[in-house]
Amino acid sequence: MPSATGGIARLVWARLQDAGIEADGLLSRAGLTREQIEDRKARLGAESQIRFLELGAEVLQDDTLGFHLARDFDLREIGLLYYVAASSGTVAEALSKAERYCYLANEGVSLRFAAKDMTIALRYVGVNRRSDRHQIEFWLTTIIRINRALTNRRLVPSRVRVAHRRRTTPAGIKSFMGCEIEFGCDVDEITFPTSTGLIPIESADHYLNDLLVTYCEQALAHRKSGAASLRSSVENAIAPLLPHREARVEEIARRLGMSHRTLARRLALEGVTFSGILDEMKIDLAKSYLKDNELPISQTAWLLGYGEVSAFTHAFKRWTGMTPRQWRTLDTPEQDDDTGDGSARDQVSSEVPIAKAPDRH
């Protein structure tokens, strides 16, 4: 599984400690241990880090925790990747090197930089994009902070687009970025004015940069990229197509550059099917959307690719044993399943098999 240096998880841990919150249980739920957090040299599972960040946001009741962490931490904590960027000659050069060495910081995120239009795109590798909102906002905020710190200018993006959904750009994020964010897009990317690439970096040092690049190249050579799960690639391809009712196996296979039969065969080797993946995605996304009380159930149905609310209601009841409205209005808080004291929602969900064929609506 993709790993990460764990810097974000350690920032979450520190924030929880400052708030006086006992977080060992949250670590366990995320598949992490205190020893991993306290050992700053230990790498963590990228998926576990995303989960811990999500759990921390819930406990802290901070709907923009990823942004707040990125806004407040010392950029030098990024380590080698930060110093490579800081010693580069221009913004474009720094971003090009960040693209190449991003893998050292987080194997679950691939950064692509297009110098021609100054766009930095983020793509998740071996990690389910749908499971994340806070980490991607952390990354985007950090990219902006780094560019501002290295140029000593308040650079403002010309465009920011993300795949997850919010009804509006939170006021704090909008004020920091200086622009709106387009939510519910097919990509996660940030674009700066084209002139930004030529801006010189105040701390440029080509002697130091050459030395650091040598270290980075050696580190890359020692870290071999494992084969990413095909399932995660399928899930990331499905997500933006759901609202348009285009998440068909033929279309996903085409986007992944393979035939329908090849996709089915390779998924079978991982012990899954396309219909099973699609069904589980709809269940997870439905529950996530229903947590937002301001999001109408009709909108949730549309986001999942259902033409009628009744079709969504029927499918959701088959999955969970209750209607979307009943699920949303349950007052019992969710608990950690490991305690044996799960909520009514968790108990119902565990009794209903997921591996049924999805409704085709």
Short mmCIF file of N, CA and C in Angstrom, two decimals, residues 187-276:
data_model
loop_
_atom_site.label_atom_id
_atom_site.label_comp_id
_atom_site.label_asym_id
_atom_site.label_seq_id
_atom_site.Cartn_x
_atom_site.Cartn_y
_atom_site.Cartn_z
N VAL A 187 -11.27 16.91 -11.71
CA VAL A 187 -9.84 16.96 -11.41
C VAL A 187 -9.61 17.69 -10.10
N ASP A 188 -8.39 17.52 -9.57
CA ASP A 188 -7.91 18.31 -8.44
C ASP A 188 -6.70 19.09 -8.96
N GLU A 189 -6.86 20.38 -9.13
CA GLU A 189 -5.75 21.13 -9.69
C GLU A 189 -5.83 22.60 -9.31
N ILE A 190 -4.67 23.23 -9.38
CA ILE A 190 -4.57 24.66 -9.08
C ILE A 190 -3.76 25.31 -10.20
N THR A 191 -4.25 26.45 -10.68
CA THR A 191 -3.59 27.15 -11.79
C THR A 191 -3.21 28.56 -11.36
N PHE A 192 -1.98 28.94 -11.67
CA PHE A 192 -1.50 30.29 -11.40
C PHE A 192 -1.39 31.06 -12.72
N PRO A 193 -1.39 32.37 -12.68
CA PRO A 193 -1.13 33.15 -13.90
C PRO A 193 0.17 32.70 -14.55
N THR A 194 0.22 32.67 -15.86
CA THR A 194 1.39 32.14 -16.57
C THR A 194 2.68 32.89 -16.22
N SER A 195 2.56 34.16 -15.88
CA SER A 195 3.76 34.94 -15.55
C SER A 195 4.40 34.49 -14.24
N THR A 196 3.67 33.73 -13.44
CA THR A 196 4.18 33.31 -12.14
C THR A 196 5.43 32.45 -12.26
N GLY A 197 5.50 31.65 -13.30
CA GLY A 197 6.60 30.71 -13.44
C GLY A 197 7.97 31.35 -13.50
N LEU A 198 8.04 32.58 -13.99
CA LEU A 198 9.33 33.25 -14.15
C LEU A 198 9.77 34.03 -12.91
N ILE A 199 8.92 34.09 -11.90
CA ILE A 199 9.27 34.86 -10.70
C ILE A 199 10.45 34.19 -9.99
N PRO A 200 11.50 34.94 -9.69
CA PRO A 200 12.68 34.36 -9.03
C PRO A 200 12.38 34.03 -7.56
N ILE A 201 13.05 33.01 -7.07
CA ILE A 201 12.93 32.61 -5.67
C ILE A 201 14.04 33.27 -4.88
N GLU A 202 13.68 33.95 -3.80
CA GLU A 202 14.62 34.76 -3.06
C GLU A 202 15.74 33.96 -2.42
N SER A 203 15.44 32.71 -2.05
CA SER A 203 16.46 31.89 -1.37
C SER A 203 17.19 30.96 -2.33
N ALA A 204 17.15 31.27 -3.63
CA ALA A 204 17.79 30.41 -4.64
C ALA A 204 19.28 30.22 -4.34
N ASP A 205 19.72 28.98 -4.49
CA ASP A 205 21.13 28.64 -4.26
C ASP A 205 21.42 27.41 -5.12
N HIS A 206 22.01 27.61 -6.30
CA HIS A 206 22.14 26.49 -7.22
C HIS A 206 23.16 25.46 -6.74
N TYR A 207 24.13 25.87 -5.90
CA TYR A 207 25.07 24.91 -5.35
C TYR A 207 24.35 23.97 -4.38
N LEU A 208 23.56 24.56 -3.50
CA LEU A 208 22.79 23.76 -2.54
C LEU A 208 21.76 22.91 -3.28
N ASN A 209 21.15 23.49 -4.30
CA ASN A 209 20.12 22.77 -5.04
C ASN A 209 20.70 21.52 -5.71
N ASP A 210 21.87 21.66 -6.30
CA ASP A 210 22.50 20.51 -6.95
C ASP A 210 22.76 19.39 -5.95
N LEU A 211 23.18 19.78 -4.75
CA LEU A 211 23.47 18.79 -3.72
C LEU A 211 22.19 18.08 -3.28
N LEU A 212 21.12 18.86 -3.07
CA LEU A 212 19.85 18.29 -2.61
C LEU A 212 19.21 17.40 -3.68
N VAL A 213 19.34 17.81 -4.93
CA VAL A 213 18.81 16.99 -6.02
C VAL A 213 19.51 15.63 -6.05
N THR A 214 20.80 15.63 -5.78
CA THR A 214 21.55 14.37 -5.72
C THR A 214 20.97 13.47 -4.63
N TYR A 215 20.70 14.05 -3.46
CA TYR A 215 20.11 13.27 -2.37
C TYR A 215 18.74 12.73 -2.78
N CYS A 216 17.94 13.57 -3.42
CA CYS A 216 16.60 13.15 -3.84
C CYS A 216 16.66 12.01 -4.84
N GLU A 217 17.57 12.11 -5.78
CA GLU A 217 17.70 11.05 -6.78
C GLU A 217 18.11 9.73 -6.13
N GLN A 218 18.99 9.81 -5.15
CA GLN A 218 19.39 8.61 -4.43
C GLN A 218 18.21 8.02 -3.66
N ALA A 219 17.42 8.90 -3.06
CA ALA A 219 16.25 8.42 -2.31
C ALA A 219 15.23 7.78 -3.23
N LEU A 220 15.03 8.37 -4.41
CA LEU A 220 14.11 7.78 -5.38
C LEU A 220 14.57 6.39 -5.81
N ALA A 221 15.86 6.26 -5.99
CA ALA A 221 16.41 4.98 -6.44
C ALA A 221 16.19 3.89 -5.40
N HIS A 222 16.11 4.28 -4.13
CA HIS A 222 15.93 3.30 -3.07
C HIS A 222 14.45 3.01 -2.77
N ARG A 223 13.57 3.81 -3.33
CA ARG A 223 12.15 3.56 -3.10
C ARG A 223 11.52 3.09 -4.40
N LYS A 224 11.16 1.84 -4.44
CA LYS A 224 10.57 1.27 -5.64
C LYS A 224 9.06 1.42 -5.56
N SER A 225 8.50 1.90 -6.64
CA SER A 225 7.05 2.09 -6.70
C SER A 225 6.36 0.75 -6.87
N GLY A 226 5.49 0.41 -5.89
CA GLY A 226 4.71 -0.81 -6.00
C GLY A 226 3.57 -0.62 -6.98
N ALA A 227 3.09 -1.72 -7.51
CA ALA A 227 1.97 -1.65 -8.45
C ALA A 227 0.73 -1.16 -7.74
N ALA A 228 0.13 -0.12 -8.24
CA ALA A 228 -1.07 0.43 -7.63
C ALA A 228 -2.24 -0.52 -7.85
N SER A 229 -3.13 -0.57 -6.87
CA SER A 229 -4.31 -1.41 -6.98
C SER A 229 -5.18 -0.93 -8.14
N LEU A 230 -5.60 -1.88 -8.98
CA LEU A 230 -6.49 -1.52 -10.08
C LEU A 230 -7.82 -1.05 -9.53
N ARG A 231 -8.24 -1.63 -8.44
CA ARG A 231 -9.51 -1.22 -7.83
C ARG A 231 -9.53 0.27 -7.54
N SER A 232 -8.46 0.79 -6.94
CA SER A 232 -8.44 2.22 -6.62
C SER A 232 -8.49 3.06 -7.88
N SER A 233 -7.84 2.59 -8.95
CA SER A 233 -7.90 3.33 -10.22
C SER A 233 -9.31 3.33 -10.78
N VAL A 234 -10.00 2.21 -10.66
CA VAL A 234 -11.38 2.11 -11.13
C VAL A 234 -12.27 3.05 -10.32
N GLU A 235 -12.09 3.05 -9.01
CA GLU A 235 -12.91 3.91 -8.15
C GLU A 235 -12.68 5.39 -8.46
N ASN A 236 -11.44 5.76 -8.66
CA ASN A 236 -11.14 7.16 -8.97
C ASN A 236 -11.67 7.57 -10.34
N ALA A 237 -11.79 6.59 -11.25
CA ALA A 237 -12.36 6.88 -12.58
C ALA A 237 -13.88 6.96 -12.52
N ILE A 238 -14.48 6.18 -11.64
CA ILE A 238 -15.95 6.16 -11.51
C ILE A 238 -16.48 7.45 -10.92
N ALA A 239 -15.83 7.95 -9.87
CA ALA A 239 -16.36 9.06 -9.07
C ALA A 239 -16.88 10.25 -9.88
N PRO A 240 -16.10 10.83 -10.80
CA PRO A 240 -16.61 12.00 -11.53
C PRO A 240 -17.70 11.68 -12.54
N LEU A 241 -17.88 10.41 -12.87
CA LEU A 241 -18.87 10.03 -13.89
C LEU A 241 -20.23 9.72 -13.30
N LEU A 242 -20.29 9.49 -11.99
CA LEU A 242 -21.56 9.09 -11.37
C LEU A 242 -22.70 10.08 -11.61
N PRO A 243 -22.49 11.38 -11.35
CA PRO A 243 -23.62 12.30 -11.53
C PRO A 243 -24.14 12.36 -12.97
N HIS A 244 -23.30 12.02 -13.92
CA HIS A 244 -23.67 12.09 -15.33
C HIS A 244 -24.22 10.75 -15.85
N ARG A 245 -24.29 9.78 -14.93
CA ARG A 245 -24.82 8.45 -15.26
C ARG A 245 -24.01 7.80 -16.39
N GLU A 246 -22.70 8.02 -16.34
CA GLU A 246 -21.82 7.47 -17.37
C GLU A 246 -20.82 6.46 -16.80
N ALA A 247 -21.03 6.05 -15.53
CA ALA A 247 -20.09 5.13 -14.89
C ALA A 247 -20.36 3.69 -15.31
N ARG A 248 -20.22 3.44 -16.60
CA ARG A 248 -20.42 2.10 -17.15
C ARG A 248 -19.07 1.41 -17.28
N VAL A 249 -19.08 0.10 -17.19
CA VAL A 249 -17.84 -0.65 -17.22
C VAL A 249 -17.08 -0.41 -18.52
N GLU A 250 -17.78 -0.29 -19.64
CA GLU A 250 -17.13 -0.05 -20.92
C GLU A 250 -16.39 1.29 -20.93
N GLU A 251 -17.02 2.33 -20.35
CA GLU A 251 -16.42 3.65 -20.32
C GLU A 251 -15.21 3.68 -19.39
N ILE A 252 -15.33 3.02 -18.24
CA ILE A 252 -14.20 2.99 -17.30
C ILE A 252 -13.01 2.26 -17.91
N ALA A 253 -13.30 1.13 -18.59
CA ALA A 253 -12.22 0.38 -19.24
C ALA A 253 -11.52 1.24 -20.29
N ARG A 254 -12.31 1.99 -21.06
CA ARG A 254 -11.74 2.86 -22.09
C ARG A 254 -10.83 3.91 -21.47
N ARG A 255 -11.29 4.51 -20.37
CA ARG A 255 -10.49 5.55 -19.71
C ARG A 255 -9.21 5.00 -19.10
N LEU A 256 -9.22 3.73 -18.75
CA LEU A 256 -8.03 3.12 -18.17
C LEU A 256 -7.16 2.47 -19.23
N GLY A 257 -7.56 2.61 -20.49
CA GLY A 257 -6.75 2.13 -21.59
C GLY A 257 -6.72 0.63 -21.75
N MET A 258 -7.86 -0.02 -21.52
CA MET A 258 -7.92 -1.47 -21.67
C MET A 258 -9.30 -1.89 -22.14
N SER A 259 -9.45 -3.13 -22.55
CA SER A 259 -10.74 -3.63 -23.01
C SER A 259 -11.61 -4.01 -21.82
N HIS A 260 -12.88 -4.16 -22.07
CA HIS A 260 -13.83 -4.57 -21.05
C HIS A 260 -13.40 -5.91 -20.44
N ARG A 261 -13.01 -6.85 -21.28
CA ARG A 261 -12.62 -8.17 -20.80
C ARG A 261 -11.35 -8.12 -19.96
N THR A 262 -10.40 -7.31 -20.39
CA THR A 262 -9.16 -7.20 -19.63
C THR A 262 -9.41 -6.60 -18.26
N LEU A 263 -10.26 -5.59 -18.21
CA LEU A 263 -10.60 -4.98 -16.92
C LEU A 263 -11.24 -6.01 -16.00
N ALA A 264 -12.21 -6.76 -16.52
CA ALA A 264 -12.89 -7.76 -15.71
C ALA A 264 -11.91 -8.82 -15.21
N ARG A 265 -10.99 -9.25 -16.08
CA ARG A 265 -10.04 -10.28 -15.70
C ARG A 265 -9.08 -9.78 -14.61
N ARG A 266 -8.58 -8.56 -14.78
CA ARG A 266 -7.63 -8.03 -13.80
C ARG A 266 -8.30 -7.74 -12.45
N LEU A 267 -9.56 -7.31 -12.49
CA LEU A 267 -10.28 -7.10 -11.23
C LEU A 267 -10.51 -8.43 -10.53
N ALA A 268 -10.80 -9.47 -11.32
CA ALA A 268 -11.01 -10.80 -10.73
C ALA A 268 -9.77 -11.28 -9.99
N LEU A 269 -8.59 -10.93 -10.51
CA LEU A 269 -7.34 -11.30 -9.85
C LEU A 269 -7.21 -10.62 -8.48
N GLU A 270 -7.88 -9.46 -8.32
CA GLU A 270 -7.88 -8.77 -7.03
C GLU A 270 -9.06 -9.19 -6.18
N GLY A 271 -9.87 -10.12 -6.71
CA GLY A 271 -10.99 -10.64 -5.93
C GLY A 271 -12.21 -9.75 -5.89
N VAL A 272 -12.37 -8.88 -6.89
CA VAL A 272 -13.51 -7.97 -6.92
C VAL A 272 -14.13 -7.95 -8.32
N THR A 273 -15.32 -7.35 -8.41
CA THR A 273 -15.99 -7.17 -9.70
C THR A 273 -16.33 -5.70 -9.86
N PHE A 274 -16.55 -5.29 -11.10
CA PHE A 274 -16.91 -3.89 -11.34
C PHE A 274 -18.21 -3.53 -10.66
N SER A 275 -19.22 -4.40 -10.77
CA SER A 275 -20.52 -4.10 -10.17
C SER A 275 -20.41 -4.01 -8.65
N GLY A 276 -19.56 -4.85 -8.04
CA GLY A 276 -19.37 -4.78 -6.60
C GLY A 276 -18.71 -3.49 -6.17
#
